[in-house]
Coordinates of C-alpha atoms in Angstrom, one line a residue:
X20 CA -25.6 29.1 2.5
X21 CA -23.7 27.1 5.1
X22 CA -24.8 23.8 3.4
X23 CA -23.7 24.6 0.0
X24 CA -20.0 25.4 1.4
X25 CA -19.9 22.1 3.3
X26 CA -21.3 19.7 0.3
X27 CA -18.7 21.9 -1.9
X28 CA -15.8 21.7 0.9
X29 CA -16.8 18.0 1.1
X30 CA -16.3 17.5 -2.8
X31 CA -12.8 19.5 -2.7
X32 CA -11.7 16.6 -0.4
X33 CA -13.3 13.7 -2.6
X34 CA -11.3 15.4 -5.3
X35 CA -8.4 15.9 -3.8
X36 CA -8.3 12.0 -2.9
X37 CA -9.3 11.2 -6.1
X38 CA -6.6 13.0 -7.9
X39 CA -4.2 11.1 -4.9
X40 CA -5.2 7.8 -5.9
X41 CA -5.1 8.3 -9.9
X42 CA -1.6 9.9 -9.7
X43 CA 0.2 7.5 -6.9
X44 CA 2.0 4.5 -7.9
X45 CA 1.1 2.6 -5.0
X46 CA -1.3 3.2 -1.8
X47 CA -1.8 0.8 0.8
X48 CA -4.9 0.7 3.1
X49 CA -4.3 0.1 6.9
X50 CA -6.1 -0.2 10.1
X51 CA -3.9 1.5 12.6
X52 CA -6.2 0.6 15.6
X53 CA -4.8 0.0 18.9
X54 CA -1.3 2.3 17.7
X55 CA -0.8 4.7 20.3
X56 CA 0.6 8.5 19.5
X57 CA 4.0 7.8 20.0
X58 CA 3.8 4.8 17.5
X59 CA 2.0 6.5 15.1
X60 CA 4.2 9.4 15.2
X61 CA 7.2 7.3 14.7
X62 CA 5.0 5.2 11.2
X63 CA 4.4 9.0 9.6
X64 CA 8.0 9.9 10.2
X65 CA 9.4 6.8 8.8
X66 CA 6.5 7.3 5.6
X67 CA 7.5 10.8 5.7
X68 CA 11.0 10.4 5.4
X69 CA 10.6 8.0 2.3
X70 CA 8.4 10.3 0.2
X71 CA 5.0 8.7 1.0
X72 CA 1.7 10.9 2.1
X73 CA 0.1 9.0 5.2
X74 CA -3.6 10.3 6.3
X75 CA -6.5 9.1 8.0
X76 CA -9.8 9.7 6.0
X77 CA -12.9 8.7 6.5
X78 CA -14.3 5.8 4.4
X79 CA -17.8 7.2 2.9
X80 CA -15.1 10.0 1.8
X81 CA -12.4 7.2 0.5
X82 CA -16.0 5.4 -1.2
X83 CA -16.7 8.1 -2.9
X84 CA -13.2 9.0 -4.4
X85 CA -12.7 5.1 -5.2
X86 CA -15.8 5.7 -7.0
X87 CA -14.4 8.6 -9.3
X88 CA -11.2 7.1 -10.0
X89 CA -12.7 3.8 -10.9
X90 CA -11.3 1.6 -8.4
X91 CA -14.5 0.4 -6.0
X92 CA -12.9 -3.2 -5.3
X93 CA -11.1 -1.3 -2.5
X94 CA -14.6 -0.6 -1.5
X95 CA -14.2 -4.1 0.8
X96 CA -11.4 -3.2 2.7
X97 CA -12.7 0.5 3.4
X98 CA -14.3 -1.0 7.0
X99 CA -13.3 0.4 10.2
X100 CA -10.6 3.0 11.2
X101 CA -8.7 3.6 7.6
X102 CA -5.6 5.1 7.4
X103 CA -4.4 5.3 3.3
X104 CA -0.6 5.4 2.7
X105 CA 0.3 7.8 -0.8
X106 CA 3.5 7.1 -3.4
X107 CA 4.0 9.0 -6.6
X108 CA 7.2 8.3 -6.3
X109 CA 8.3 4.6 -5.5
X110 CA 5.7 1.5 -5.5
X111 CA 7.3 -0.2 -3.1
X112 CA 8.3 1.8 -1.0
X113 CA 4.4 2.2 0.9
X114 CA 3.9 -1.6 1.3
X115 CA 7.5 -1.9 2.5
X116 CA 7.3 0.5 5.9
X117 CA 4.1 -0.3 6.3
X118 CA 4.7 -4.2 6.8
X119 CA 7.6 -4.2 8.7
X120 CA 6.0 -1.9 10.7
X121 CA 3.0 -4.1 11.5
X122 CA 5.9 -7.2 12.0
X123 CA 7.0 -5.0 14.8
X124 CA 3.4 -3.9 16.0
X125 CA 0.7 -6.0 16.0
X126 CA -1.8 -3.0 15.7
X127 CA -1.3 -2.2 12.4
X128 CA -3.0 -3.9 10.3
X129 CA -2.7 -4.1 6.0
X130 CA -6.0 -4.1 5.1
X131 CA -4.9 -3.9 0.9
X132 CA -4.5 -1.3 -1.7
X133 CA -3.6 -0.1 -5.1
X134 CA -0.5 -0.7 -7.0
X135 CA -0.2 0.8 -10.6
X136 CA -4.1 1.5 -11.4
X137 CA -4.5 -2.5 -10.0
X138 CA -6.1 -3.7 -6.6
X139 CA -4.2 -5.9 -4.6
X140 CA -5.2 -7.9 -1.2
X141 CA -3.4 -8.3 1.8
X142 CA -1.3 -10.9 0.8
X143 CA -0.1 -9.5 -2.2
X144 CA 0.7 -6.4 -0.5
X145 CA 3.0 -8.4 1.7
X146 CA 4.4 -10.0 -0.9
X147 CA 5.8 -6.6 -2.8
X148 CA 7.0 -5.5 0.6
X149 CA 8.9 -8.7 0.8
X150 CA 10.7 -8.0 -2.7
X151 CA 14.0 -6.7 -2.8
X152 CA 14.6 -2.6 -3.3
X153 CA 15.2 -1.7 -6.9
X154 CA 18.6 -0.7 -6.0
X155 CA 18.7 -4.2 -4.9
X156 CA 17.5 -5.8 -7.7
X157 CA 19.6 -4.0 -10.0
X158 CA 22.7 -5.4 -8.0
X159 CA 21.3 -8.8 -8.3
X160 CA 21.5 -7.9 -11.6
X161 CA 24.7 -7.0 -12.3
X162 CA 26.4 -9.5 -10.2
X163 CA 24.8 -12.0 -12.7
X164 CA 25.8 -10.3 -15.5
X165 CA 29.3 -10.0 -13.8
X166 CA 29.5 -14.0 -13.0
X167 CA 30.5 -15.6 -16.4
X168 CA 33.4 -13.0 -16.7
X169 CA 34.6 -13.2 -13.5
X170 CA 34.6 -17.1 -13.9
X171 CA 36.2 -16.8 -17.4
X172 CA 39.3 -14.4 -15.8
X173 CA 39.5 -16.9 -13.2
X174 CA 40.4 -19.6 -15.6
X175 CA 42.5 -18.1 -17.3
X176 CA 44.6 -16.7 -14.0
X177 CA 44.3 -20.4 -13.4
X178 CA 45.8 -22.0 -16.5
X179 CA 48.7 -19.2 -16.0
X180 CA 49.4 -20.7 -12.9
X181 CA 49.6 -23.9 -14.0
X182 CA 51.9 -23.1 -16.8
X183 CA 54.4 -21.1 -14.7
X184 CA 54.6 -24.2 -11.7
X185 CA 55.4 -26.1 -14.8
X186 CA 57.9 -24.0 -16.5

């Protein structure tokens, strides 16, 4: 009796993950080795405080839920001590705490992940956390958009210069 609950207990978590990696827009895989409490504290309040789920799970457990959800290139990262970063709500936003935290300790590793149903490598994971926020790229935006106006009302306060020094 015992065994039956653990294999089903077992197979609630795979689920559970599963469901985690089908619905997030990003996760990012990390080897927190070497982080002591106090640093590790401070990662899942900064994770926590941006909307992302951070947990430590086993890797036959993460195998088998990469396996459900169709993703088993993650497979080659899921070595060593695995900590898995959740977002439903920003794909960014993961990747982004994640490496600056690991730019201020050199524990933390990025071992790679999934962003948008695709994996990624390390690199690349790096390279979204380098991009700007989307509130940042929508003001990069809109100060482009805002440029030939600006330029054209500066002409023109310009030329009404020019024609009252010459009246």
């Amino acid at each position: 009796m015992a065994n039956a609950k653990v294999i089903q207990a077992k197979q609630d978590a795979v689920d559970v993950v599963t469901a985690k990696l089908q619905n997030s827009l990003s996760t990012v895989v990390a080897d927190y080795r070497g982080l002591n409490v106090s640093q590790v504290t401070e990662l899942r309040k900064q994770l926590r405080e941006a909307g992302v789920e951070f947990q430590v799970l086993k890797n036959t457990l993460l195998r088998r839920a990469t396996a459900a959800a169709e993703l088993s290139e993650l497979d080659e990262v899921l070595t060593g001590p695995t900590a898995i970063a959740f977002s439903t709500t920003d794909a960014v936003a993961p990747a982004k705490i994640l490496n600056d935290f690991a730019k201020k300790n050199d524990a933390l590793k990025l071992k790679g992940g999934v962003v948008e149903g695709r994996v990624i490598d390390a690199e690349q994971l790096k390279a979204l956390a380098e991009l700007p926020s989307r509130d940042g790229l929508l003001s990069m935006l809109l100060s482009v958009l805002q440029a030939p106006m600006r330029n054209f009302a500066l002409a023109v306060k310009a030329v009404a210069e020019k024609e009252e020094q010459s009246a």
